[in-house]
Short mmCIF file of C-alpha atoms and ligand atoms in Angstrom, two decimals:
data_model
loop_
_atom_site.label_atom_id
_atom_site.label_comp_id
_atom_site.label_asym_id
_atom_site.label_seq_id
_atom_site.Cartn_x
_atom_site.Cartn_y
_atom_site.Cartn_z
CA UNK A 1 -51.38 106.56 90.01
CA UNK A 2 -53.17 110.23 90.91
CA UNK A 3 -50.89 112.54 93.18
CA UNK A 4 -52.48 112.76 96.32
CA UNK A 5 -52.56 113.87 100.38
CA UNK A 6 -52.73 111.09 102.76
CA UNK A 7 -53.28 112.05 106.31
CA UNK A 8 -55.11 110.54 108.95
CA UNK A 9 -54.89 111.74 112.49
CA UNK A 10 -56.99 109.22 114.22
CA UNK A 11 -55.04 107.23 116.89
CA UNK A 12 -56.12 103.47 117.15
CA UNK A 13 -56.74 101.67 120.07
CA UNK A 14 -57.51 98.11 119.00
CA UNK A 15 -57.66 94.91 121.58
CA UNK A 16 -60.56 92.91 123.70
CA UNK A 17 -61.79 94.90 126.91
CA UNK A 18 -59.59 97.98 125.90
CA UNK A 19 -63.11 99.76 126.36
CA UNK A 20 -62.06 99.95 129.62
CA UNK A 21 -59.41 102.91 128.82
CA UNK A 22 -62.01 105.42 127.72
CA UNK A 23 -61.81 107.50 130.86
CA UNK A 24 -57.67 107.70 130.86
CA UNK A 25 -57.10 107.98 126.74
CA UNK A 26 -59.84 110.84 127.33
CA UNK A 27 -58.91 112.83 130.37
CA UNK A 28 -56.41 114.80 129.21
CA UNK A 29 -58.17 116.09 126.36
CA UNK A 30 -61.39 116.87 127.94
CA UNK A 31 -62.73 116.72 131.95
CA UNK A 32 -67.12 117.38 130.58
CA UNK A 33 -68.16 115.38 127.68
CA UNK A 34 -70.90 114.52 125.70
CA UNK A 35 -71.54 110.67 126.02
CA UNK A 36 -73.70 109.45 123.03
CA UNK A 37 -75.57 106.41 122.74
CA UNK A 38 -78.09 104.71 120.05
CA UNK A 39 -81.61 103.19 121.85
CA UNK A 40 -81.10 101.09 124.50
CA UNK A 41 -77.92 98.19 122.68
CA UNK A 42 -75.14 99.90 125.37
CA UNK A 43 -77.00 99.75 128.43
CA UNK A 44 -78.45 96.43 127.70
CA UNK A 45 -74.48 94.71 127.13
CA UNK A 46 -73.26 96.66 129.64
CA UNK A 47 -70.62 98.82 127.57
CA UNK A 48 -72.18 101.82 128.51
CA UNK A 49 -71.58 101.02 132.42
CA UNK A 50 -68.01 100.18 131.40
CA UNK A 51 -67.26 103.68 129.41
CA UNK A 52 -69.50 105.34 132.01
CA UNK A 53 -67.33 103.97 134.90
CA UNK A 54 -64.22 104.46 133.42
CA UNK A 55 -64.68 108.14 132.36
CA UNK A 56 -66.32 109.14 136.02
CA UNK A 57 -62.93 107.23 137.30
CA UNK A 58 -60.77 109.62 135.46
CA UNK A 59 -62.34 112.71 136.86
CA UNK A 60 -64.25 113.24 133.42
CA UNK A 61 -68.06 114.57 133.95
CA UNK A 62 -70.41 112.97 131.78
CA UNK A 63 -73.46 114.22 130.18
CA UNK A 64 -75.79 111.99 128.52
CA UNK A 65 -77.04 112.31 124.78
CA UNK A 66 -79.54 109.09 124.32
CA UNK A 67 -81.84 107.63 122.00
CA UNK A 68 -80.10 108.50 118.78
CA UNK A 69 -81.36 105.59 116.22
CA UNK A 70 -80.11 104.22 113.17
CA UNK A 71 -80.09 106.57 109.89
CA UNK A 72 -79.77 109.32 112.42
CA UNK A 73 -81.87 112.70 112.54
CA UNK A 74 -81.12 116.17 112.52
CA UNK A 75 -83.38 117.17 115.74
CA UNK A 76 -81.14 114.77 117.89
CA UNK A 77 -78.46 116.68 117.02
CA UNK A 78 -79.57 120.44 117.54
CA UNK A 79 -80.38 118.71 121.02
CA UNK A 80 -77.10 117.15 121.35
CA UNK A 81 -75.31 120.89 120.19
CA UNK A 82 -77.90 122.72 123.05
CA UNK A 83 -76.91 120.72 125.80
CA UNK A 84 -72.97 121.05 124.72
CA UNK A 85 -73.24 124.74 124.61
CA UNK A 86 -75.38 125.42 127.82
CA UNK A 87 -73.17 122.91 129.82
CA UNK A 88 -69.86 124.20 128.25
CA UNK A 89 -68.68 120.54 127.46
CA UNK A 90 -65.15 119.95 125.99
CA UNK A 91 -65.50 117.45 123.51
CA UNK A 92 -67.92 114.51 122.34
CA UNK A 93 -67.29 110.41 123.15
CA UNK A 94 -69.63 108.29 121.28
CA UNK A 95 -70.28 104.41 122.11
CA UNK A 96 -72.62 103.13 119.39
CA UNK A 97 -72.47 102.22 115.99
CA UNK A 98 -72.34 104.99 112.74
CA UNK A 99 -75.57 106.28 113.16
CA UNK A 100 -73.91 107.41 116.30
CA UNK A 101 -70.65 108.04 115.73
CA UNK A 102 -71.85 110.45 113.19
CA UNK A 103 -74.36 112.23 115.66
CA UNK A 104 -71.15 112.74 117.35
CA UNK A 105 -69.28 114.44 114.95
CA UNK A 106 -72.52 116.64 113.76
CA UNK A 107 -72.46 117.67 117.47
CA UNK A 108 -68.86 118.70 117.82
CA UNK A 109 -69.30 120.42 114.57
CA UNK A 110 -72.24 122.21 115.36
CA UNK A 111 -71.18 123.06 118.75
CA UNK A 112 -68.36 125.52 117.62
CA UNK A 113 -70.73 127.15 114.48
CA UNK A 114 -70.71 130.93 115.65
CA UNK A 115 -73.65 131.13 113.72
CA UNK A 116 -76.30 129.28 111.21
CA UNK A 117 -77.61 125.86 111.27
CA UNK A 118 -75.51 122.44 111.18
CA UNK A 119 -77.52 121.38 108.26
CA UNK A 120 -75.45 124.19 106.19
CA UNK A 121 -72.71 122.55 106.46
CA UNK A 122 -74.27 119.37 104.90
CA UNK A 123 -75.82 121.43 101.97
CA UNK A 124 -72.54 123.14 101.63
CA UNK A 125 -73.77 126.30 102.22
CA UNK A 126 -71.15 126.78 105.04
CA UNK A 127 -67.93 125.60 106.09
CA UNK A 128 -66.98 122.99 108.89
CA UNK A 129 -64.47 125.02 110.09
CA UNK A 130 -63.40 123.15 113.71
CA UNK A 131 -64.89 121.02 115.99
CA UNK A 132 -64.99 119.89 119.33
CA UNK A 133 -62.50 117.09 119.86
CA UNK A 134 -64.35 113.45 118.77
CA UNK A 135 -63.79 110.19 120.36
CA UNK A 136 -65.34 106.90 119.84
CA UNK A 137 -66.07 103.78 120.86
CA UNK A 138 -67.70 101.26 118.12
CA UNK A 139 -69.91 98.27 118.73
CA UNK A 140 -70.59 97.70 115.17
CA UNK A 141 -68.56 96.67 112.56
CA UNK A 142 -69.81 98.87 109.41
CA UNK A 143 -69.63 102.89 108.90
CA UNK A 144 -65.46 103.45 109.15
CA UNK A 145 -67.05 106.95 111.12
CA UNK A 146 -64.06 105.51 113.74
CA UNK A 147 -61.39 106.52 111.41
CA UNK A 148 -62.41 108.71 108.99
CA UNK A 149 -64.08 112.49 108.85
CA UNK A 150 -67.15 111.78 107.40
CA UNK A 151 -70.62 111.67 108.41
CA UNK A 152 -74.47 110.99 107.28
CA UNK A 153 -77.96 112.71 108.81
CA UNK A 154 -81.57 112.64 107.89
CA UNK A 155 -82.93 115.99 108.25
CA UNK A 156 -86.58 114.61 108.82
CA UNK A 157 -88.10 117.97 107.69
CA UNK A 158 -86.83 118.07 104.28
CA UNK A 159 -86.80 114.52 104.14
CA UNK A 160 -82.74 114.27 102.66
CA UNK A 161 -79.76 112.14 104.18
CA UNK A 162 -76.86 113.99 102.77
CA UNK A 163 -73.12 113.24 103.93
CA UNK A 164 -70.82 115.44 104.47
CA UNK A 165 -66.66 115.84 105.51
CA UNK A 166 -64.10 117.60 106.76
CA UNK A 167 -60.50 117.15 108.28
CA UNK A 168 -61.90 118.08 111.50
CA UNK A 169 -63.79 115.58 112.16
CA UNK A 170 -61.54 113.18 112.36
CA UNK A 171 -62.12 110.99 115.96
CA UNK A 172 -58.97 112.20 117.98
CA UNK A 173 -59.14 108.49 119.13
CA UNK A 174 -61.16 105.59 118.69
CA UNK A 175 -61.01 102.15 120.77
CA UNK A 176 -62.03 99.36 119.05
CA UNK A 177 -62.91 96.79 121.64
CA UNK A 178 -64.59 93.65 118.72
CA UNK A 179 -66.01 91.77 122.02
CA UNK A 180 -68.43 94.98 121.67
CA UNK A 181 -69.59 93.63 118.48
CA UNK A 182 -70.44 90.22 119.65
CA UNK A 183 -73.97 91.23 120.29
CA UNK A 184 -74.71 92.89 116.87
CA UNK A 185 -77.33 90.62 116.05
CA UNK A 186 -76.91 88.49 112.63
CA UNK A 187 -79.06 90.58 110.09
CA UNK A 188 -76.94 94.08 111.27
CA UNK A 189 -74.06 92.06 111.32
CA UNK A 190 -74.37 91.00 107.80
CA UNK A 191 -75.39 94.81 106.85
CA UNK A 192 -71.91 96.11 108.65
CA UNK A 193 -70.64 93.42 106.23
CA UNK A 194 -72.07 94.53 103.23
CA UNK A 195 -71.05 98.26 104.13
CA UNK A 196 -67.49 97.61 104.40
CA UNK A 197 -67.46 95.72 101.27
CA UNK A 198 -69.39 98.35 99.07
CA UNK A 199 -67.01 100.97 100.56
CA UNK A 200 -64.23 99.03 98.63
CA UNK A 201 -66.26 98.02 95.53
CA UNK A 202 -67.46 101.79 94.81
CA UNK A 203 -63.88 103.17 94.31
CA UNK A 204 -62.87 100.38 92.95
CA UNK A 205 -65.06 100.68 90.13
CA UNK A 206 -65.27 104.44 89.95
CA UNK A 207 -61.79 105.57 90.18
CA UNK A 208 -60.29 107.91 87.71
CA UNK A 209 -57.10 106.44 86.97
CA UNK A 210 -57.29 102.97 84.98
CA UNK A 211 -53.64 102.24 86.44
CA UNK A 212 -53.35 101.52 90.12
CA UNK A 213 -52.48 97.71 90.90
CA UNK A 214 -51.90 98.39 94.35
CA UNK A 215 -54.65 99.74 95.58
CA UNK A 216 -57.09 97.39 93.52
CA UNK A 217 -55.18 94.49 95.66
CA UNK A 218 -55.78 96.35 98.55
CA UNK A 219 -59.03 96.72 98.32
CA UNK A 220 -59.46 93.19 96.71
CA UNK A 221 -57.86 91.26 99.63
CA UNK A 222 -59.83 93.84 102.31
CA UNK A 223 -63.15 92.76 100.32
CA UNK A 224 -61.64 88.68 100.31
CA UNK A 225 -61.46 88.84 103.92
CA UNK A 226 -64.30 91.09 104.49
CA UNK A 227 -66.40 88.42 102.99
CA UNK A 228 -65.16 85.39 104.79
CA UNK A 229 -65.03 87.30 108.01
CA UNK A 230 -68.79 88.76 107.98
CA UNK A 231 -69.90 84.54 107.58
CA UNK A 232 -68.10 83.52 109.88
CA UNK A 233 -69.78 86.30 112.41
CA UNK A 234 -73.07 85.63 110.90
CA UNK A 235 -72.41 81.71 111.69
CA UNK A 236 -71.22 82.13 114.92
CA UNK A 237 -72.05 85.87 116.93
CA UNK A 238 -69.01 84.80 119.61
CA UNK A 239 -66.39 84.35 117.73
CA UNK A 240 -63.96 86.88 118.85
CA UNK A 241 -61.53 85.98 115.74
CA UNK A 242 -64.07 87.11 113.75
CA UNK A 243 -65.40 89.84 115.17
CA UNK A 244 -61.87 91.33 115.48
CA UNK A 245 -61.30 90.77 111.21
CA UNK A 246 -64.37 92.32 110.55
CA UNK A 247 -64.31 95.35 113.02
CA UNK A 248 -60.71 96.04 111.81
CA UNK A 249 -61.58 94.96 107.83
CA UNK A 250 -64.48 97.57 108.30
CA UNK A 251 -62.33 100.22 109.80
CA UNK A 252 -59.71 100.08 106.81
CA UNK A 253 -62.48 100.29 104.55
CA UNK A 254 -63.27 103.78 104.50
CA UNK A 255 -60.27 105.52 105.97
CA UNK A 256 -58.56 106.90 103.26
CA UNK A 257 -55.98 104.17 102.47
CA UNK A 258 -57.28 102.33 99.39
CA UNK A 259 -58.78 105.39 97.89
CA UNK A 260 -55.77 107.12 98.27
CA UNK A 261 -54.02 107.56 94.04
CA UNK A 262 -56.64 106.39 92.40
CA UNK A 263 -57.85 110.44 90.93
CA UNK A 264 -61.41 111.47 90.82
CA UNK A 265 -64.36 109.04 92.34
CA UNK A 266 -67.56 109.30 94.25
CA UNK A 267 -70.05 106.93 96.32
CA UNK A 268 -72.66 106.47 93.76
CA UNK A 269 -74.41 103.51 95.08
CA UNK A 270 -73.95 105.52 98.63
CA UNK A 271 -75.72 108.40 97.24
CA UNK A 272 -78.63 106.46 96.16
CA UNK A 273 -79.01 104.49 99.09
CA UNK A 274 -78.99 107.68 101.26
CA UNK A 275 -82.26 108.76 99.45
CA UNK A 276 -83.82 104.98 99.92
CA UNK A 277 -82.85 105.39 103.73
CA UNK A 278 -84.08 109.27 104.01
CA UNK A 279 -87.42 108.02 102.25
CA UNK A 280 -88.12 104.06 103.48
CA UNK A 281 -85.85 104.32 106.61
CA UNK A 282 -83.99 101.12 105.70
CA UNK A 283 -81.07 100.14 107.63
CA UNK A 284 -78.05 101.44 105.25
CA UNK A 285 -76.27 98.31 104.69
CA UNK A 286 -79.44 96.42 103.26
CA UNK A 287 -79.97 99.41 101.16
CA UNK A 288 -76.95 99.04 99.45
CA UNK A 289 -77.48 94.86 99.33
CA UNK A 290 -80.36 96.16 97.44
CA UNK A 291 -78.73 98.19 95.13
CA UNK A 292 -74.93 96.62 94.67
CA UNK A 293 -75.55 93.19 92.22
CA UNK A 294 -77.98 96.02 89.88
CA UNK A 295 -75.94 98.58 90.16
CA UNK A 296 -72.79 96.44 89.28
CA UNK A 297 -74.68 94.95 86.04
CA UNK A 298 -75.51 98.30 84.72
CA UNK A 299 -71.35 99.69 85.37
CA UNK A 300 -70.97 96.41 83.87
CA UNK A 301 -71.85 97.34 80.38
CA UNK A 302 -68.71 100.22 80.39
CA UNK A 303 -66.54 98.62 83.14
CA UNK A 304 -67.13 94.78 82.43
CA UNK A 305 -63.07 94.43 82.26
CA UNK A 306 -62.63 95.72 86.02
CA UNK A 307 -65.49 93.18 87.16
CA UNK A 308 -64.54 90.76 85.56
CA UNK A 309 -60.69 91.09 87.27
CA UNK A 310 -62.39 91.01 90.64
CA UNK A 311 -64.05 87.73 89.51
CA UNK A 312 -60.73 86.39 88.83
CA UNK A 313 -59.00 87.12 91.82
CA UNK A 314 -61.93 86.61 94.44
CA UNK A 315 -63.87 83.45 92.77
CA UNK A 316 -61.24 81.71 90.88
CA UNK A 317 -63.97 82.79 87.83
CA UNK A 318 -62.65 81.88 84.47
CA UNK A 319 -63.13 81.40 80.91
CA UNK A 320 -65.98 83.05 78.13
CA UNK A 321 -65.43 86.53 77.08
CA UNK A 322 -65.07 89.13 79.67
CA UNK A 323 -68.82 89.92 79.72
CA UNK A 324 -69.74 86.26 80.91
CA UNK A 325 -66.51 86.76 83.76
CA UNK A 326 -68.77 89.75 85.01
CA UNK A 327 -72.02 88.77 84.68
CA UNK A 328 -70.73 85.41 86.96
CA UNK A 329 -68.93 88.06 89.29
CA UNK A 330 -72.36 89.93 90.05
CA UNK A 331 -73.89 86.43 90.84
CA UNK A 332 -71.17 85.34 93.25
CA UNK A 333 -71.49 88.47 94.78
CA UNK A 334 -75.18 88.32 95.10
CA UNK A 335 -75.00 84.62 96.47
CA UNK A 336 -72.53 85.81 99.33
CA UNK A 337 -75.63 89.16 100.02
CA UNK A 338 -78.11 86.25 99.93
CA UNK A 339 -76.39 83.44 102.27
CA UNK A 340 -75.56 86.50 105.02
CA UNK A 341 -79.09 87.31 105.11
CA UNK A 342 -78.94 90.43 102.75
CA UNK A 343 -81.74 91.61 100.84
CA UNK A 344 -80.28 91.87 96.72
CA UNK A 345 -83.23 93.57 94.85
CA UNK A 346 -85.42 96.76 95.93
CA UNK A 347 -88.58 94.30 95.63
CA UNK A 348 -87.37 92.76 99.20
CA UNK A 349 -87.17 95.89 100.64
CA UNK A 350 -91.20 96.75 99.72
CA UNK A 351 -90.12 99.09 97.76
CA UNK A 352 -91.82 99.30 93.76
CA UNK A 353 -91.03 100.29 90.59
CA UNK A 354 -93.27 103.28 91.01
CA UNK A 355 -90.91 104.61 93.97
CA UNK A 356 -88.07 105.08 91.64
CA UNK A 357 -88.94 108.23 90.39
CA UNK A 358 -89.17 109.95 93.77
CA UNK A 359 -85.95 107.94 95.37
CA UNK A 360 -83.91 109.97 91.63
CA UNK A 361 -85.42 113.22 92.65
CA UNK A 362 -84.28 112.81 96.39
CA UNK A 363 -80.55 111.31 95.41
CA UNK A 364 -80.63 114.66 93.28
CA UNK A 365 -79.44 116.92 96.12
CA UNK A 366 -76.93 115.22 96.69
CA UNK A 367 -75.52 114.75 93.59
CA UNK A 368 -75.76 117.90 92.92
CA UNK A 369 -73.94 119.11 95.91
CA UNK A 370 -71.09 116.57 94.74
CA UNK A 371 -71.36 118.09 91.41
CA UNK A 372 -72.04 114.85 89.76
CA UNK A 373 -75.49 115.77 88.72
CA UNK A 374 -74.83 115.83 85.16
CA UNK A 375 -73.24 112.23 85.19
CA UNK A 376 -75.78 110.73 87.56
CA UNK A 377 -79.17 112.77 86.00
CA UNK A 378 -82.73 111.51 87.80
CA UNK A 379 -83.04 109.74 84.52
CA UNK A 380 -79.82 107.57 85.28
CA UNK A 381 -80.36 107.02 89.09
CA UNK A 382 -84.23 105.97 88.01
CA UNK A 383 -82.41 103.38 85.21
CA UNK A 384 -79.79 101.82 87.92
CA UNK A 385 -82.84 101.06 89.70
CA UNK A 386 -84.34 99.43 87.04
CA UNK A 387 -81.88 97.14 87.13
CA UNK A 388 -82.14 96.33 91.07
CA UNK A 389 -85.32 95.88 91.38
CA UNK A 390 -86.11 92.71 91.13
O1 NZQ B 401 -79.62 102.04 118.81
P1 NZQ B 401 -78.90 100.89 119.40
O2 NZQ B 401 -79.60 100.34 120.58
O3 NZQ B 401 -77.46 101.17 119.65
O4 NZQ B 401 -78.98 99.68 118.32
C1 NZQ B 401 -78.25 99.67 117.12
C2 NZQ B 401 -79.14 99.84 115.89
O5 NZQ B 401 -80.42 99.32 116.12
C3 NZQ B 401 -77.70 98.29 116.91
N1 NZQ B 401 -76.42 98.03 117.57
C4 NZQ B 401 -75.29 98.75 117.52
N2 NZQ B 401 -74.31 98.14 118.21
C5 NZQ B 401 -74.86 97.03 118.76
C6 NZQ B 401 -76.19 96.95 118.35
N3 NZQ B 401 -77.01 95.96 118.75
C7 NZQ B 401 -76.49 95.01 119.54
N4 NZQ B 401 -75.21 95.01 119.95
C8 NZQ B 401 -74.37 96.00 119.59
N5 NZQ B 401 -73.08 95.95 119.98
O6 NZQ B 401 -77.52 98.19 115.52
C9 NZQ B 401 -78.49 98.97 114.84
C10 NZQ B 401 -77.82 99.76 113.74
O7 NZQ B 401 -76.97 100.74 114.27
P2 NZQ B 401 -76.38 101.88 113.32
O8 NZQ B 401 -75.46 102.72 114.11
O9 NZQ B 401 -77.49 102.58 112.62
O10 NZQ B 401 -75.59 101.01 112.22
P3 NZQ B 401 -74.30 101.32 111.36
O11 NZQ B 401 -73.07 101.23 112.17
O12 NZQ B 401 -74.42 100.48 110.18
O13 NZQ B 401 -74.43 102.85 110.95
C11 NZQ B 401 -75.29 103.24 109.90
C12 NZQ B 401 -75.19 104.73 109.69
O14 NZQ B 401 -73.86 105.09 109.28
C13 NZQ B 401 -73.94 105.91 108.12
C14 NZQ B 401 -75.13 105.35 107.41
O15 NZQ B 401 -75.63 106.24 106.43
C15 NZQ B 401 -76.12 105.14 108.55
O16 NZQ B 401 -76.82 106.34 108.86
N6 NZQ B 401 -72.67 105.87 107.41
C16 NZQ B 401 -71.66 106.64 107.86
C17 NZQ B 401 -70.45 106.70 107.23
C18 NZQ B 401 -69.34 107.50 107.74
N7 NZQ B 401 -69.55 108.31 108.77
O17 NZQ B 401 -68.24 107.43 107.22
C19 NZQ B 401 -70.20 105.98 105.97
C20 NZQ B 401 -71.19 104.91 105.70
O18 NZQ B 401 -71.24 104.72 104.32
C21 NZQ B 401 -72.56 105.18 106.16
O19 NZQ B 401 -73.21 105.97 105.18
ZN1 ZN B 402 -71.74 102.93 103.79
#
């Protein structure tokens, strides 16, 4: 195991109708905030009467940031940092899913830059150094954003999704209320699925140190029930049981806790799927449906041992030589994409092989911001997606 720093600040509120504490977990933090919603999900379930209600109860003056949609752009958040600044607001709440829980945190970033643009800080060209106090409220069962600092925007002019981090943006508090969820419909419920799942799978497979049994049964038993969980929602939308394994599965995901010892990784598939999203605006999770059993086949060929283990201890899989285990471990996994309702090649996605040379010039940004650029060349991105395209 790596040495390592494990901190997160983020207080949890988990529970059925807790949604209903917004106003008094966030009055004595902040008395004007930003409320931000996606295009039209809150209103129509009535959470965003609930948060609305319960803020305006506490004495906490709410000003509205709407219409942010999914893979979230840049302009909605210069207009989400303008309104903060001319109204003086004290901190951002956001009741939505990633797309905009991370408009949220690009805000209350943005809002404290004494000067330049937001999009610095995702190019790296400047440093998130505070933020307005974050606070959210989930209703879908995917990103982590609730408990972790990162967050993803499309800058539609230069046509790049990059991700970026810091400490401070960490929500001060998030409430997950699951009955929230119950109304993600069944294809972004399977995509929230497939998120959480590839948020364990990518460290799993890319981390540094060979040695670290505990965090590969972390994540393996996280991915177990992530799997089981994300059917059962699919099956049956209502099913609070559900809902509550896979908002909280989701959650633990991507906050720091499996990662945490295993050395050196990064989000390849991620980073790939952020340049199919920037250029084909697909939802995120079916992106990386798309790209996970073709990805996994070509990691395969240097990694086949570590697929093969999960093939063991998820499927029971046994017997042939350890390249058979993982080639049958990329088909279970593909079955599960498939009977969700999860796109598993690029071809179901209408997107062709003659794409993949401008989706490994896109991802290139990126990886070269994460310095990975020599490991992950355009020549390498535009092979993995050889492999998932059909
Ligand atoms: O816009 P509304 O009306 O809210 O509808 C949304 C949207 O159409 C709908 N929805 C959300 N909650 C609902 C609901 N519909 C019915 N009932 C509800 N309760 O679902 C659609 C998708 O919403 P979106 O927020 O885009 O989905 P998701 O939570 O999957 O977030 C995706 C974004 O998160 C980023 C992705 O790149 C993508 O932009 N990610 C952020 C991460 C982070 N901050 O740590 C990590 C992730 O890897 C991911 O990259
Ligand atoms: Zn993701």
């Amino acid at each position: 195991m790596q040495p390592f720093t494990f901190h997160n600040p983020t207080r949890i509120l988990f529970g059925p109708g807790l949604c209903d504490q917004a106003g008094a977990e966030i009055r004595p933090f902040s008395d004007r905030v930003l409320l931000v919603t996606g295009t039209g999900s809150a209103k129509r379930t009535g959470a965003y009467d609930r948060v609305r209600r319960s803020l305006e109860a506490a004495g906490v003056r709410v000003r509205d940031l709407e219409g942010v949609v999914s893979n979230p752009r840049l302009s909605k958040v210069r207009e989400g940092i303008e309104a903060t600044r001319a109204e003086a607001l004290t901190a951002v709440v956001a009741l939505g899913g990633g797309s905009v829980m991370d408009t949220a945190k690009a805000v209350a970033a943005g809002a404290v830059l004494d000067e330049g643009d937001v999009w610095d800080c995702f190019t790296r060209t400047r440093e998130i150094a505070g933020a307005l106090p974050v606070f959210t409220v989930p209703t879908l069962a995917a990103s982590g954003s609730e408990m972790n600092g990162f967050m993803v925007i499309t800058n539609e002019e230069t046509g790049h999704k990059l991700a970026a981090g810091s400490e401070h943006l960490y929500p001060r508090l998030s409430i997950l209320d699951p009955v929230l969820t119950c109304s993600v419909p069944p294809d972004y419920t399977a995509y929230g699925g497939a998120d959480a799942v590839c948020h364990l799978l990518e460290p799993y497979f890319n981390g540094s140190d060979p040695d670290t049994p505990l965090q590969d049964r972390l994540a393996e038993a996280l991915i177990q029930t992530l799997l089981e969980a994300t059917e059962a929602a699919v099956a049956r939308p209502g099913d609070v049981a559900a809902r509550s394994t896979l908002m909280w599965g989701a959650t633990l995901a991507l906050n720091g806790l499996t990662r945490a010892g295993i050395g050196e990784h990064f989000f390849a598939v991620h980073m790939i799927e952020h340049a199919l999203s920037a250029l084909f605006d697909v939802p995120h999770g079916a992106g990386l449906a798309a790209l996970l059993p073709g990805w996994m086949s070509w990691r395969a060929a240097e990694s086949a041992d570590k697929v093969a283990q999960l093939g063991r201890r998820l499927w029971n899989l046994s017997g042939g030589t350890r390249r058979e285990e993982a080639r049958q471990t990329i088909a279970a996994l593909r079955d599960w994409l498939r009977r969700v309702g999860c796109p598993t090649s690029l071809s179901e996605l209408g997107i062709s092989a003659g794409d993949h040379g401008r989706i490994a010039e896109n991802a290139a940004l990126q990886a070269g911001i994460w310095g990975v650029d020599a490991l992950y060349t355009p020549e390498v991105v535009a092979a993995v997606l050889a492999q998932c395209q059909e």
